[in-house]
Amino acid sequence: MPTVSEPNVIPTTNDGENAGPLADASSVQSKGPNGDNDTLEQDSNMEAREVTLQLSLPGVPEPLKLNVSTYERLMELRDYISDRPETCDRTCYSLQSVDGVRLDELVLIGKLQDIDNGAIIRLVDEEYNLRDVKIHLRRLRDLLTNFSRANAYTAQDNMSLTFLSGVTEIDIEEEALKKGSTKESQLDCMPPNYLIPDNSNSNGVPLCSLYLDDSYRDPLQCLKELSTSGWNPPPTNRRLQGDLMYINVETLEGDIYNVTASINGFFVNRTKDLTFDPTPQSEFSLNHTLAGLLSKISPAFKKNFLLLQKISLKTNPLELVPTPYQVFPWVVPRLNHGYDKQRAEDYSFARVGYEEHLGGQLRDWNDDFQSAKEMPTETVQEKIERDRTIFRVNTDFVAVATKGAMAIVDGNVVAMNPTEPERLRLYIWNNIFFSFAVDCRDQYKQLGGDIAAYRAAGQDVRAIDFFQRLDSDGLYTLETAVIDYCGRRIIAQSLIPGILNRSQENSVIYGSIDSGLTVAADEAFVEQLKKYSQLFRVRPIKVVDKSDQDVEIWSSIELKGILGYDRRRYIVDLIKTLPVDVNFIENDRNSQDDKTQKFFPLNHGHFLSRLRRELVEAFFTGRYMLYWRLVAIYSYTDKQKQSEDKNESDPKESESLPEMPETSILPPEEINEINKNNSVDNGSTNDQNQDGNAVQIEAKKKAAAAVGSYSSTEFDIRFNPDLFTPNVKFSDSEKDTLEKDKVMVSDAAKFLVENIIPRTIEELKSVTSPIDSISFTDVLHQRGINIRYTGYIASLIADKPELTYVYKLCLTEMIARTAKRIFKELIRHTGFRFLSSAISHFLNCFLGSVSNPLPNIPNDLRASKKKKNKKKHVKSHNLTQDKSDLARWISLSPEDLWEQLSSEISTYFGYTIPRVQSDNVPGQYLGKLQRISILRTFCMQTGVQIVLREYAFDNKKVLTFKDDDIVNIVPRVKHLNPKALNYTETAFEIAQQRLQAGQIQEALDVLLEALAIFQQVYGPLHPDVFACFRSIARVHYSCDDPVQAVCFQKKATIVSERLFGIDSQETIIAYVHLALYCHAAGQKRVALRVMYRARYLTCLVFGEDHPDMATIDSNIGLILFTTENSQNAIKFLVNALKIQQRYYGGDSINAAISHHLLAIVKSTACDFRSAMQHEKQVFNIYNLKFGEKDDRTKESSEFLNRLTGQAVVMQKKINELTAGMNHNQMANLPTGIGHDNRQIAQFINMINGLQNLSPITSSVPENNSDGHN
């Protein structure tokens, strides 16, 4: 049964510890699983330790004690202050010592004078200015609307959805800590009807159940209105008296007040209606915070505001913090658009399309990014600070770049070249350079034009991300993001200093800007690129420029080197750092076999089809192993030949030469050690060593030639980045090498088709089981397979029943991606006025059942043909333009759309979708695919947001989608992903080593250290943080500590929902694990609710026919069985058995386990006859696979005998009953074969692939790093 393996997590040092095995990954030297040689680089200037500070807050009688690390900054205490109910609304204050000295909040706590263990820090209110007042108002509005899910629906303020607390309905951490198993009734544990197997309709489970009912409720209201007053700005005489702003307030009681925001705080003035009187009222005194003043004038505000703070205290902090990047849901409920003056004012006066800062205060993104990379890394804390700064600069850049790209598409930013056509326009906004991903200067003319430019943008981001992780020194790249929005792809980059003050021809001193006519090769760039060429697996090439001069470069000619005014050397356009994929370009190779020749090559219309880096590394590793095998073989053969030549005169000695078995080929590490020893050995056998070294050198040369090494003397696999590029003219000296290059890229493509893809298909049978487009894409990408091979994979598995779910994923992926390309082309030429109509009409043609859907056309464009020749109106040009926009989509029909889809799928993926009999066009192509799943995939890939409601895909009379169903189009962003590289590559590996060595607590310490550093670098929401939470919970559960497992897995589930989406595969797996841990902790009702949620999400995302559904249904069945709900338990277990038989075969071990579980449940229900039938199947399978003497076969035989005995007793009693047995004797009937909870837990662990470890020797601190450190 497929199980999900843990990702590679990365540990690091805990902030309050003196040392840790992951403090400096570069200094970790593991000689064994005990990690005896793990070292930690210490800070020579300051010791990392934990101190206790006393924080004196206004309104709090006693100082609050807070444990912090000396490596934290004082400003981080502000987060803690903002979380306290007493001080959450305070924004304008300073932190001072007891003596009244204002403390520098940017300095590390350990470096502050007079601040040591037990020191008191006072919060002192400061005077306001206009900026502080605006910040204060924004903070209060956030507090009043913090629990509104409207922000999460639009990803405003980087909020995202989580429903775990609503699913569980209780605080599962608190309940788990009680360590008490409660008795739930069967009614509490009953599954919804739509989740009972075979009860769902053809369209799947109801979509509305994705969001819980309470998610629609508005947050608790505290005020009717809070907005700036029309009396602003204060007159000059009032400014001299401290007035900064006037605010209108309408309370829930209906009273209207005009509040003055002054330098010293807030007070109610005497202004009424149209009478301006800014003098203060004597009834309400001055208050430093607006919330404090409102609490005095409105009892309802005071009551509800306190309730909000109580809710905040009960809410997990992970539900309230913003995500690093925006996470948009694909479906949102229909919300009421409430009246809000403040929101209207923010919108009206927003500087859309203009710089958001004052002149001279624009952020220099490039300098921030490069300065962060140049930060010192001598100590552990310096490395953490550097990684954190890089990550935060990147997240800020992506947020601003996304906003700028949307403003450009919306037409709110003035172009640098407004007279040019729209596709050629360039923009600068907030010091970010924007351009469309089109071939604006014919740079990609010979590579494929606009198609190549579109592909190059994504490849450039991935290459820059890889280069950044190399932690380069000497070469710099730009902050880059690619934003897809409304059918357009926009490239956002930071500005190179001085690039706007000179022409491109004078800026580029390396590479080519004219498709190879002129090629520059600055020596400084060449020397720097030499260092990284081997990491990129790129060989130097000699090209010929227009002057017929040979120029040697160490990259593709498209890579450009620019020397900025800051004297930094920048490289841009890293689009061809990977080898070309010859399976998708027209070439003259004939090395394909008959099987692949039917499929390849496929022409995608451009020359930028590249292999993935994962594939290149796998190919490199394979050639590396082959190289050393060949070295061993050639060495042995040459030595044997020399010995035969020397001993021709002595036949006996030659006959004594042993034959070399295949197993004698040494691994590379041992061969390297032997070579090292041979190179330094000398003495009496000097002649023999010289002969051996000569043989070894010759063997390496032969092996290098055999594997296609760039070097003739050693292993060095490299590729030609410009191979098969039409506009590149290679030097005549490259002729022989080019032939080797062609063989190398052909071998790499062949390796992908003949090795990687078949191996991946085998893994999809049992090792991994993706459930949707994203997880399926990740599985392929992790193994180096491009999505364009989906059609080839589909052709290989179309007739394999055990891979039906993969085949469905392939079809869904091909259909959704092709539909996305057609859709983007459609809306790119559609005006904003018609977007809702165009999108809904497209979806009706794509997924609806109406044979001839009619789009919604505005009334002013429904002109009669008779008026065609009448006098033109004044606005005829705009009307003509509108009709031109209409013509692109209004004539679209289901037949035309699906014919185009089928044709493009055949061209791009090389696969023809089989058609089935159906009464509507989409049904002929979709077959048994679940339409709601395709809709979800399409929306997530295009950014379309739709209304949460039930869509009738099978209705042939009513349109499935209406204009009002289209809520929004959100941007899809590709960006850099900075990683904490010093820790990422080692944490999970070290933890795994210590687990294998039985050092459970040490492994937990490693993971906790990793968690602490990840939260310092990334914050509480990041995939690495999620992986740490999940791994820690897994270790606790395996060590029979379900309470701590529940605590950590709850956090992992919330993080997964916030980061990956509420219906992602990561979230589904997190729900499954949380349910298992809750069950082990005695919370059966919660476990079932969580498991029901996992089943619902699986049905929604894919359908009921998925291999993972067998695991989920087995879990539900067993947990229901423990609640004495055998009737429903049997339904889920029967469905699990059907899925196991379908995907793994009726004689598989998985099927045997399901048969055995059914035998147990049915025997308990006294259905011994059916239980015996199931157990007989178990015995036959075990006997066939393991033999009669195997323990599993014996156990099955014993259980079968028990069932037989009980069945005989039952039949006898029934016979006696029919003969006149009284009611007292009926009590002696067999009640079934009981099974204790421990045995059920063992079955659950076996089904889910969980193992038990030794108990933890010491307790893990319950105070994790979710709060303030």
mmCIF file of N, CA and C in Angstrom, residues 179-243:
data_model
loop_
_atom_site.group_PDB
_atom_site.id
_atom_site.type_symbol
_atom_site.label_atom_id
_atom_site.label_comp_id
_atom_site.label_asym_id
_atom_site.label_seq_id
_atom_site.Cartn_x
_atom_site.Cartn_y
_atom_site.Cartn_z
ATOM 1 N N LYS A 179 -5.409 13.315 28.249
ATOM 2 C CA LYS A 179 -5.070 11.881 28.199
ATOM 3 C C LYS A 179 -6.227 11.020 28.674
ATOM 4 N N GLY A 180 -7.405 11.391 28.295
ATOM 5 C CA GLY A 180 -8.576 10.602 28.676
ATOM 6 C C GLY A 180 -9.352 10.195 27.452
ATOM 7 N N SER A 181 -9.715 8.952 27.370
ATOM 8 C CA SER A 181 -10.496 8.466 26.236
ATOM 9 C C SER A 181 -11.965 8.575 26.574
ATOM 10 N N THR A 182 -12.690 9.388 25.796
ATOM 11 C CA THR A 182 -14.111 9.595 26.053
ATOM 12 C C THR A 182 -14.940 8.629 25.232
ATOM 13 N N LYS A 183 -16.096 8.323 25.751
ATOM 14 C CA LYS A 183 -17.006 7.385 25.094
ATOM 15 C C LYS A 183 -17.944 8.182 24.198
ATOM 16 N N GLU A 184 -17.840 7.991 22.875
ATOM 17 C CA GLU A 184 -18.722 8.678 21.952
ATOM 18 C C GLU A 184 -19.802 7.730 21.478
ATOM 19 N N SER A 185 -20.976 8.305 21.235
ATOM 20 C CA SER A 185 -22.066 7.503 20.701
ATOM 21 C C SER A 185 -21.879 7.302 19.214
ATOM 22 N N GLN A 186 -22.567 6.316 18.671
ATOM 23 C CA GLN A 186 -22.475 6.064 17.247
ATOM 24 C C GLN A 186 -22.975 7.259 16.451
ATOM 25 N N LEU A 187 -23.941 7.992 17.003
ATOM 26 C CA LEU A 187 -24.489 9.130 16.291
ATOM 27 C C LEU A 187 -23.433 10.207 16.084
ATOM 28 N N ASP A 188 -22.566 10.415 17.087
ATOM 29 C CA ASP A 188 -21.512 11.407 16.963
ATOM 30 C C ASP A 188 -20.500 11.030 15.887
ATOM 31 N N CYS A 189 -20.380 9.758 15.599
ATOM 32 C CA CYS A 189 -19.332 9.278 14.691
ATOM 33 C C CYS A 189 -19.872 8.896 13.314
ATOM 34 N N MET A 190 -21.142 9.181 13.057
ATOM 35 C CA MET A 190 -21.729 8.805 11.775
ATOM 36 C C MET A 190 -21.153 9.653 10.651
ATOM 37 N N PRO A 191 -20.796 9.045 9.528
ATOM 38 C CA PRO A 191 -20.285 9.815 8.394
ATOM 39 C C PRO A 191 -21.417 10.482 7.639
ATOM 40 N N PRO A 192 -21.153 11.593 6.961
ATOM 41 C CA PRO A 192 -22.182 12.191 6.092
ATOM 42 C C PRO A 192 -22.579 11.207 4.992
ATOM 43 N N ASN A 193 -23.799 11.314 4.539
ATOM 44 C CA ASN A 193 -24.292 10.366 3.536
ATOM 45 C C ASN A 193 -23.474 10.404 2.254
ATOM 46 N N TYR A 194 -23.039 11.608 1.853
ATOM 47 C CA TYR A 194 -22.306 11.709 0.587
ATOM 48 C C TYR A 194 -20.902 11.123 0.673
ATOM 49 N N LEU A 195 -20.447 10.812 1.902
ATOM 50 C CA LEU A 195 -19.119 10.207 2.056
ATOM 51 C C LEU A 195 -19.173 8.690 2.179
ATOM 52 N N ILE A 196 -20.340 8.137 2.359
ATOM 53 C CA ILE A 196 -20.448 6.673 2.420
ATOM 54 C C ILE A 196 -20.166 6.118 1.034
ATOM 55 N N PRO A 197 -19.320 5.117 0.904
ATOM 56 C CA PRO A 197 -18.930 4.599 -0.411
ATOM 57 C C PRO A 197 -20.121 4.333 -1.314
ATOM 58 N N ASP A 198 -19.925 4.690 -2.598
ATOM 59 C CA ASP A 198 -20.919 4.479 -3.673
ATOM 60 C C ASP A 198 -22.147 5.361 -3.524
ATOM 61 N N ASN A 199 -22.120 6.338 -2.591
ATOM 62 C CA ASN A 199 -23.271 7.237 -2.441
ATOM 63 C C ASN A 199 -23.108 8.537 -3.216
ATOM 64 N N SER A 200 -21.875 8.839 -3.692
ATOM 65 C CA SER A 200 -21.642 10.085 -4.400
ATOM 66 C C SER A 200 -22.178 9.982 -5.819
ATOM 67 N N ASN A 201 -22.604 11.137 -6.370
ATOM 68 C CA ASN A 201 -23.146 11.143 -7.725
ATOM 69 C C ASN A 201 -22.022 11.225 -8.744
ATOM 70 N N SER A 202 -22.414 11.314 -10.013
ATOM 71 C CA SER A 202 -21.414 11.299 -11.089
ATOM 72 C C SER A 202 -20.519 12.522 -11.061
ATOM 73 N N ASN A 203 -21.008 13.625 -10.484
ATOM 74 C CA ASN A 203 -20.206 14.840 -10.409
ATOM 75 C C ASN A 203 -19.354 14.902 -9.152
ATOM 76 N N GLY A 204 -19.363 13.853 -8.355
ATOM 77 C CA GLY A 204 -18.543 13.827 -7.157
ATOM 78 C C GLY A 204 -19.292 14.334 -5.945
ATOM 79 N N VAL A 205 -18.542 14.645 -4.903
ATOM 80 C CA VAL A 205 -19.126 15.118 -3.657
ATOM 81 C C VAL A 205 -19.576 16.572 -3.813
ATOM 82 N N PRO A 206 -20.454 17.051 -2.943
ATOM 83 C CA PRO A 206 -20.906 18.451 -3.056
ATOM 84 C C PRO A 206 -19.769 19.434 -2.838
ATOM 85 N N LEU A 207 -19.694 20.418 -3.709
ATOM 86 C CA LEU A 207 -18.621 21.403 -3.624
ATOM 87 C C LEU A 207 -18.780 22.311 -2.413
ATOM 88 N N CYS A 208 -20.010 22.608 -2.041
ATOM 89 C CA CYS A 208 -20.234 23.548 -0.936
ATOM 90 C C CYS A 208 -19.680 23.040 0.392
ATOM 91 N N SER A 209 -19.500 21.744 0.527
ATOM 92 C CA SER A 209 -18.960 21.197 1.774
ATOM 93 C C SER A 209 -17.476 21.494 1.935
ATOM 94 N N LEU A 210 -16.845 22.042 0.880
ATOM 95 C CA LEU A 210 -15.423 22.398 0.997
ATOM 96 C C LEU A 210 -15.222 23.450 2.069
ATOM 97 N N TYR A 211 -16.156 24.400 2.171
ATOM 98 C CA TYR A 211 -16.095 25.428 3.199
ATOM 99 C C TYR A 211 -17.122 25.106 4.278
ATOM 100 N N LEU A 212 -16.723 25.229 5.511
ATOM 101 C CA LEU A 212 -17.628 24.956 6.612
ATOM 102 C C LEU A 212 -18.647 26.080 6.746
ATOM 103 N N ASP A 213 -19.771 25.773 7.355
ATOM 104 C CA ASP A 213 -20.862 26.742 7.442
ATOM 105 C C ASP A 213 -20.453 28.007 8.180
ATOM 106 N N ASP A 214 -19.618 27.859 9.230
ATOM 107 C CA ASP A 214 -19.265 29.038 10.017
ATOM 108 C C ASP A 214 -18.324 29.974 9.277
ATOM 109 N N SER A 215 -17.764 29.529 8.120
ATOM 110 C CA SER A 215 -16.859 30.388 7.381
ATOM 111 C C SER A 215 -17.587 31.528 6.694
ATOM 112 N N TYR A 216 -18.930 31.452 6.597
ATOM 113 C CA TYR A 216 -19.689 32.513 5.957
ATOM 114 C C TYR A 216 -20.054 33.627 6.934
ATOM 115 N N ARG A 217 -19.970 33.357 8.203
ATOM 116 C CA ARG A 217 -20.422 34.327 9.183
ATOM 117 C C ARG A 217 -19.484 35.513 9.249
ATOM 118 N N ASP A 218 -20.069 36.700 9.347
ATOM 119 C CA ASP A 218 -19.275 37.909 9.457
ATOM 120 C C ASP A 218 -18.647 37.985 10.847
ATOM 121 N N PRO A 219 -17.515 38.672 10.962
ATOM 122 C CA PRO A 219 -16.895 38.794 12.287
ATOM 123 C C PRO A 219 -17.749 39.658 13.202
ATOM 124 N N LEU A 220 -17.469 39.548 14.482
ATOM 125 C CA LEU A 220 -18.214 40.296 15.487
ATOM 126 C C LEU A 220 -18.066 41.793 15.216
ATOM 127 N N GLN A 221 -19.193 42.499 15.126
ATOM 128 C CA GLN A 221 -19.159 43.922 14.799
ATOM 129 C C GLN A 221 -18.979 44.740 16.053
ATOM 130 N N CYS A 222 -18.093 45.725 15.994
ATOM 131 C CA CYS A 222 -17.834 46.597 17.142
ATOM 132 C C CYS A 222 -18.286 48.027 16.883
ATOM 133 N N LEU A 223 -18.256 48.436 15.598
ATOM 134 C CA LEU A 223 -18.660 49.793 15.228
ATOM 135 C C LEU A 223 -19.482 49.735 13.954
ATOM 136 N N LYS A 224 -20.332 50.735 13.777
ATOM 137 C CA LYS A 224 -21.046 50.860 12.513
ATOM 138 C C LYS A 224 -20.185 51.564 11.474
ATOM 139 N N GLU A 225 -19.372 52.521 11.927
ATOM 140 C CA GLU A 225 -18.561 53.272 10.980
ATOM 141 C C GLU A 225 -17.302 53.779 11.662
ATOM 142 N N LEU A 226 -16.211 53.715 10.943
ATOM 143 C CA LEU A 226 -14.947 54.301 11.383
ATOM 144 C C LEU A 226 -14.260 54.825 10.130
ATOM 145 N N SER A 227 -14.229 56.141 9.966
ATOM 146 C CA SER A 227 -13.667 56.725 8.740
ATOM 147 C C SER A 227 -13.084 58.088 9.053
ATOM 148 N N THR A 228 -12.284 58.574 8.143
ATOM 149 C CA THR A 228 -11.726 59.922 8.295
ATOM 150 C C THR A 228 -12.808 60.956 8.024
ATOM 151 N N SER A 229 -12.721 62.068 8.698
ATOM 152 C CA SER A 229 -13.757 63.092 8.644
ATOM 153 C C SER A 229 -13.543 64.017 7.451
ATOM 154 N N GLY A 230 -14.650 64.618 7.013
ATOM 155 C CA GLY A 230 -14.567 65.613 5.946
ATOM 156 C C GLY A 230 -13.968 66.929 6.397
ATOM 157 N N TRP A 231 -13.698 67.086 7.691
ATOM 158 C CA TRP A 231 -13.081 68.307 8.214
ATOM 159 C C TRP A 231 -11.566 68.282 8.078
ATOM 160 N N ASN A 232 -11.033 67.185 7.579
ATOM 161 C CA ASN A 232 -9.587 67.116 7.392
ATOM 162 C C ASN A 232 -9.160 67.937 6.165
ATOM 163 N N PRO A 233 -7.944 68.458 6.151
ATOM 164 C CA PRO A 233 -6.948 68.445 7.234
ATOM 165 C C PRO A 233 -7.248 69.519 8.265
ATOM 166 N N PRO A 234 -6.677 69.405 9.454
ATOM 167 C CA PRO A 234 -6.915 70.427 10.473
ATOM 168 C C PRO A 234 -6.414 71.791 10.000
ATOM 169 N N PRO A 235 -7.124 72.839 10.358
ATOM 170 C CA PRO A 235 -6.631 74.183 10.004
ATOM 171 C C PRO A 235 -5.305 74.480 10.696
ATOM 172 N N THR A 236 -4.618 75.463 10.202
ATOM 173 C CA THR A 236 -3.255 75.732 10.693
ATOM 174 C C THR A 236 -3.228 76.075 12.173
ATOM 175 N N ASN A 237 -4.259 76.799 12.632
ATOM 176 C CA ASN A 237 -4.238 77.149 14.056
ATOM 177 C C ASN A 237 -4.418 75.928 14.940
ATOM 178 N N ARG A 238 -5.190 74.935 14.458
ATOM 179 C CA ARG A 238 -5.360 73.718 15.246
ATOM 180 C C ARG A 238 -4.119 72.822 15.158
ATOM 181 N N ARG A 239 -3.414 72.885 14.038
ATOM 182 C CA ARG A 239 -2.163 72.112 13.955
ATOM 183 C C ARG A 239 -1.175 72.595 15.006
ATOM 184 N N LEU A 240 -1.177 73.922 15.216
ATOM 185 C CA LEU A 240 -0.268 74.457 16.228
ATOM 186 C C LEU A 240 -0.670 74.051 17.635
ATOM 187 N N GLN A 241 -1.892 73.536 17.785
ATOM 188 C CA GLN A 241 -2.350 73.049 19.077
ATOM 189 C C GLN A 241 -2.299 71.526 19.170
ATOM 190 N N GLY A 242 -1.729 70.876 18.118
ATOM 191 C CA GLY A 242 -1.472 69.439 18.203
ATOM 192 C C GLY A 242 -2.442 68.558 17.455
ATOM 193 N N ASP A 243 -3.446 69.141 16.757
ATOM 194 C CA ASP A 243 -4.383 68.307 16.014
ATOM 195 C C ASP A 243 -3.699 67.738 14.761
#
